[in-house]
Structure formats: structure tokens, C-alpha cells
Amino acid sequence: DAGVTQSPTHLIKTRGQHVTLRCSPISGHKSVSWYQQVLGQGPQFIFQYYEKEERGRGNFPDRFSARQFPNYSSELNVNALLLGDSALYLCASSLLSAGGLNTGELFFGEGSRLTVL
Amino acid sequence: SQQGEEDPQALSIQEGENATMNCSYKTSINNLQWYRQNSGRGLVHLILIRSNEREKHSGRLRVTLDTSKKSSSLLITASRAADTASYFCATASNDYKLSFGAGTTVTVRA
């Protein structure tokens, strides 16, 4: 079975541009989460979606947005890119426990490495 | 801000030796998980320990959890070159996210 797939794997943008990152979860997983990992740090939570609804949002500005589609794939959009947005963006899917809390194992994709110049 | 902090930040050991890394966290948790990351690629789940468990084993991995001290440790026994990676602890509380530490970079020398 295919794991979590992300595209593109690498991309370079300039300040002020916008970017769209895509993620396909493992078949059967209805929850998708996005994390940002700056070099040398651990992943930071950005969003969690379940059944097309946003269930959680991390401490990120409104320039960051996401959505989940009926087939459970997801997009992360970042507008007005800043140098500090350069990072590895990780998508993870999971089987949610009862109540929708994302407390179980996450299955990560290989990430999209964004460089902002 | 990060919930967990790993210690040490970096660890270099000889193949065959054991590697121990620690994680401290600040708030109450449902469970604590350990992940491995190779060279900036995706994270791979290693083990999950629930808040009512004290120790868990998986192959060459042993995890302990002390909720009174808000700390956990990961022991990798008989290390191999393939264990060279960054290791992250992540805590799950009553919300929708995992909170990761900054990680421990482990280098296993042949």
C-alpha cells in the first residue's frame, strides 16, 4: 500500500510569492495534519483536518491556510512568503481515535522542502 | 514553542553500544511517542507509550515514562549504522496535535 505522498518534493520561491503544497493520505485515513520543520528544530503543528473540517490550528499567521478534499487529500497554501517560511513541510495522516482527538500514531510523508529567496 | 526537550542534543557511539536519550515535557499528556528521522526526510513512528504505562519494548527499543517527573527515555540496544538518525519525542494531550521536541542526533560509528 502507498504511504503518504507529498508534492512537490522541492521548490524555490521568492519573497512575496505564494505556494501550494499537496498531500495524499494513506488509503482509509480521514485525518491529515500539516507540520513545519525549520532546520535544526522539531516539527511544529500547523493544521489538522478531519472529514474536510479544520479541527486544530497551530500558532501560525493567517498567511497559512489549508483545505481537505472529499477524497481526503489536502493542500497547504502559504501567501506572501517570507524568508522565515523556508522549511520542510510535512504532511501526516492518521486514524483518529473516538472523539476525533489526534493522539495516535502519525504516518508522515517525505515532506516538501521550500526555499524562499 | 516546543513542549518537549530532548537530551542530549547529539550523541556519538560505536556500533554495538547502547544509546540512551531523554525527553522532558511540561504539561499532562495522553501518551508520548518517539519518532526517527533520517537526513531531513519524513518521520517514522517508533513507539507509543500511554500515560498509564511505565515501560514498553519494541525490538531493540525500550521506552520508559515517568509522569511524576514528566520525563521519558529511549534506549536503543546494540546500535547499528542504520540507527544513525535524529530522534524526536512527541507528546499528545487533549487536543489535535503532537508537540515535538528539538530532537537528539545520533551518530553510530562503524
Short mmCIF file of N, CA, C and O in Angstrom, two decimals, chain A residues 35 37 40-45 48 55-56 88 90 100-106 108-110 113, chain B residues 1-2 30-31 33 35 37 40-43 45 48 88 92-98 100-102:
data_model
loop_
_atom_site.label_atom_id
_atom_site.label_comp_id
_atom_site.label_asym_id
_atom_site.label_seq_id
_atom_site.Cartn_x
_atom_site.Cartn_y
_atom_site.Cartn_z
N TYR A 35 2.71 19.95 9.35
CA TYR A 35 3.73 20.40 10.28
C TYR A 35 4.82 21.14 9.50
O TYR A 35 5.12 20.79 8.35
N GLN A 37 8.84 22.13 9.70
CA GLN A 37 10.08 21.82 10.39
C GLN A 37 11.20 22.70 9.85
O GLN A 37 11.68 22.50 8.73
N GLY A 40 17.09 22.13 11.97
CA GLY A 40 17.65 22.03 13.31
C GLY A 40 16.62 22.02 14.42
O GLY A 40 16.97 21.95 15.60
N GLN A 41 15.35 22.05 14.08
CA GLN A 41 14.28 22.04 15.08
C GLN A 41 13.33 20.87 14.85
O GLN A 41 13.38 20.19 13.83
N GLY A 42 12.46 20.65 15.81
CA GLY A 42 11.44 19.64 15.66
C GLY A 42 10.24 20.20 14.89
O GLY A 42 10.09 21.41 14.73
N PRO A 43 9.39 19.32 14.38
CA PRO A 43 8.20 19.77 13.64
C PRO A 43 7.27 20.60 14.53
O PRO A 43 7.09 20.30 15.71
N GLN A 44 6.67 21.62 13.92
CA GLN A 44 5.70 22.48 14.60
C GLN A 44 4.35 22.30 13.92
O GLN A 44 4.24 22.39 12.70
N PHE A 45 3.32 22.10 14.72
CA PHE A 45 1.98 21.85 14.22
C PHE A 45 1.40 23.08 13.54
O PHE A 45 1.46 24.19 14.09
N GLN A 48 -4.73 20.62 11.50
CA GLN A 48 -5.25 19.28 11.40
C GLN A 48 -6.64 19.34 10.79
O GLN A 48 -7.46 20.17 11.19
N ARG A 55 -9.87 20.97 12.40
CA ARG A 55 -10.06 20.58 13.79
C ARG A 55 -9.07 21.27 14.73
O ARG A 55 -9.30 21.35 15.93
N GLY A 56 -7.96 21.71 14.18
CA GLY A 56 -6.98 22.37 15.02
C GLY A 56 -6.06 23.23 14.18
O GLY A 56 -5.83 22.95 13.01
N LEU A 88 11.00 22.50 5.88
CA LEU A 88 10.44 21.24 5.37
C LEU A 88 8.99 21.18 5.86
O LEU A 88 8.74 21.27 7.06
N LEU A 90 5.78 19.04 6.34
CA LEU A 90 5.45 17.62 6.48
C LEU A 90 3.94 17.44 6.60
O LEU A 90 3.28 18.15 7.35
N GLY A 100 -12.29 12.18 17.87
CA GLY A 100 -11.56 12.98 16.91
C GLY A 100 -10.25 13.53 17.40
O GLY A 100 -9.62 14.33 16.72
N LEU A 101 -9.80 13.15 18.61
CA LEU A 101 -8.53 13.66 19.09
C LEU A 101 -7.39 12.93 18.41
O LEU A 101 -7.40 11.71 18.32
N ASN A 102 -6.41 13.69 18.00
CA ASN A 102 -5.32 13.13 17.21
C ASN A 102 -4.20 12.68 18.13
O ASN A 102 -3.13 13.26 18.16
N THR A 103 -4.47 11.64 18.88
CA THR A 103 -3.49 11.22 19.89
C THR A 103 -2.75 9.95 19.51
O THR A 103 -1.94 9.47 20.27
N GLY A 104 -3.05 9.43 18.36
CA GLY A 104 -2.40 8.18 17.95
C GLY A 104 -1.22 8.42 17.06
O GLY A 104 -0.74 9.53 16.87
N GLU A 105 -0.72 7.32 16.50
CA GLU A 105 0.44 7.34 15.62
C GLU A 105 0.15 8.17 14.37
O GLU A 105 -0.93 8.06 13.78
N LEU A 106 1.12 8.98 13.98
CA LEU A 106 1.05 9.72 12.73
C LEU A 106 1.93 9.04 11.69
O LEU A 106 3.03 8.58 12.00
N PHE A 108 3.90 9.90 8.38
CA PHE A 108 4.40 11.09 7.69
C PHE A 108 4.80 10.79 6.25
O PHE A 108 5.30 9.70 5.93
N GLY A 109 4.61 11.80 5.39
CA GLY A 109 5.20 11.77 4.07
C GLY A 109 6.64 12.22 4.14
O GLY A 109 7.15 12.55 5.22
N GLU A 110 7.31 12.25 2.97
CA GLU A 110 8.73 12.63 2.92
C GLU A 110 8.93 14.15 2.99
O GLU A 110 10.03 14.62 3.15
N ARG A 113 10.27 20.39 0.62
CA ARG A 113 11.27 21.34 1.11
C ARG A 113 11.14 22.65 0.35
O ARG A 113 11.39 22.70 -0.86
N SER B 1 6.44 27.39 20.38
CA SER B 1 7.30 26.82 21.41
C SER B 1 7.11 25.31 21.42
O SER B 1 6.09 24.79 20.99
N GLN B 2 8.14 24.60 21.91
CA GLN B 2 8.10 23.16 21.85
C GLN B 2 7.78 22.64 23.24
O GLN B 2 8.30 23.10 24.25
N ASN B 30 -1.69 12.44 27.19
CA ASN B 30 -2.37 11.17 26.98
C ASN B 30 -1.37 10.07 26.66
O ASN B 30 -1.51 8.94 27.12
N ASN B 31 -0.41 10.41 25.83
CA ASN B 31 0.64 9.46 25.51
C ASN B 31 1.88 10.20 25.05
O ASN B 31 1.83 11.43 24.80
N GLN B 33 5.21 9.68 22.29
CA GLN B 33 5.65 8.89 21.15
C GLN B 33 7.09 9.26 20.78
O GLN B 33 7.52 10.39 21.03
N TYR B 35 9.80 9.22 17.46
CA TYR B 35 9.91 9.14 16.01
C TYR B 35 11.37 9.23 15.62
O TYR B 35 12.19 9.83 16.31
N GLN B 37 13.99 10.27 12.28
CA GLN B 37 14.07 11.00 11.02
C GLN B 37 15.46 10.86 10.45
O GLN B 37 16.45 11.20 11.10
N GLY B 40 16.68 14.69 7.28
CA GLY B 40 15.68 15.64 6.84
C GLY B 40 14.57 15.07 6.00
O GLY B 40 13.90 15.80 5.28
N ARG B 41 14.37 13.77 6.09
CA ARG B 41 13.25 13.16 5.36
C ARG B 41 12.06 13.06 6.30
O ARG B 41 12.01 13.73 7.33
N GLY B 42 11.06 12.27 5.94
CA GLY B 42 9.88 12.14 6.76
C GLY B 42 10.17 11.42 8.07
O GLY B 42 11.16 10.71 8.20
N LEU B 43 9.30 11.63 9.05
CA LEU B 43 9.46 10.98 10.34
C LEU B 43 8.80 9.60 10.32
O LEU B 43 7.76 9.41 9.71
N HIS B 45 7.38 6.59 12.82
CA HIS B 45 6.95 6.28 14.18
C HIS B 45 7.69 5.06 14.71
O HIS B 45 7.80 4.04 14.01
N LEU B 48 4.88 4.08 20.92
CA LEU B 48 3.94 4.93 21.66
C LEU B 48 3.77 4.34 23.05
O LEU B 48 3.57 3.12 23.19
N PHE B 88 13.09 12.05 17.83
CA PHE B 88 12.21 13.07 18.42
C PHE B 88 11.19 12.42 19.35
O PHE B 88 10.61 11.39 19.00
N ALA B 92 1.22 13.87 23.18
CA ALA B 92 -0.17 14.03 22.76
C ALA B 92 -1.01 14.34 23.99
O ALA B 92 -0.97 13.57 24.96
N SER B 93 -1.71 15.44 23.93
CA SER B 93 -2.60 15.83 25.03
C SER B 93 -4.03 15.88 24.50
O SER B 93 -4.31 15.31 23.46
N ASN B 94 -4.91 16.56 25.19
CA ASN B 94 -6.32 16.58 24.76
C ASN B 94 -6.57 17.64 23.71
O ASN B 94 -7.37 18.53 23.88
N ASP B 95 -5.82 17.55 22.62
CA ASP B 95 -6.06 18.46 21.52
C ASP B 95 -5.74 17.73 20.22
O ASP B 95 -5.77 16.51 20.17
N TYR B 96 -5.46 18.46 19.21
CA TYR B 96 -5.40 17.87 17.87
C TYR B 96 -4.00 17.79 17.32
O TYR B 96 -3.81 17.67 16.12
N LYS B 97 -3.01 17.85 18.16
CA LYS B 97 -1.66 17.90 17.64
C LYS B 97 -0.73 17.04 18.47
O LYS B 97 -1.02 16.65 19.60
N LEU B 98 0.44 16.75 17.86
CA LEU B 98 1.57 16.26 18.60
C LEU B 98 2.54 17.42 18.79
O LEU B 98 2.74 18.21 17.87
N PHE B 100 6.34 18.28 19.41
CA PHE B 100 7.65 17.65 19.27
C PHE B 100 8.73 18.44 19.99
O PHE B 100 8.67 19.67 20.08
N GLY B 101 9.74 17.71 20.45
CA GLY B 101 10.95 18.34 20.94
C GLY B 101 11.88 18.66 19.78
O GLY B 101 11.56 18.43 18.61
N ALA B 102 13.07 19.16 20.13
CA ALA B 102 14.04 19.58 19.12
C ALA B 102 14.88 18.41 18.60
O ALA B 102 15.59 18.57 17.62
#
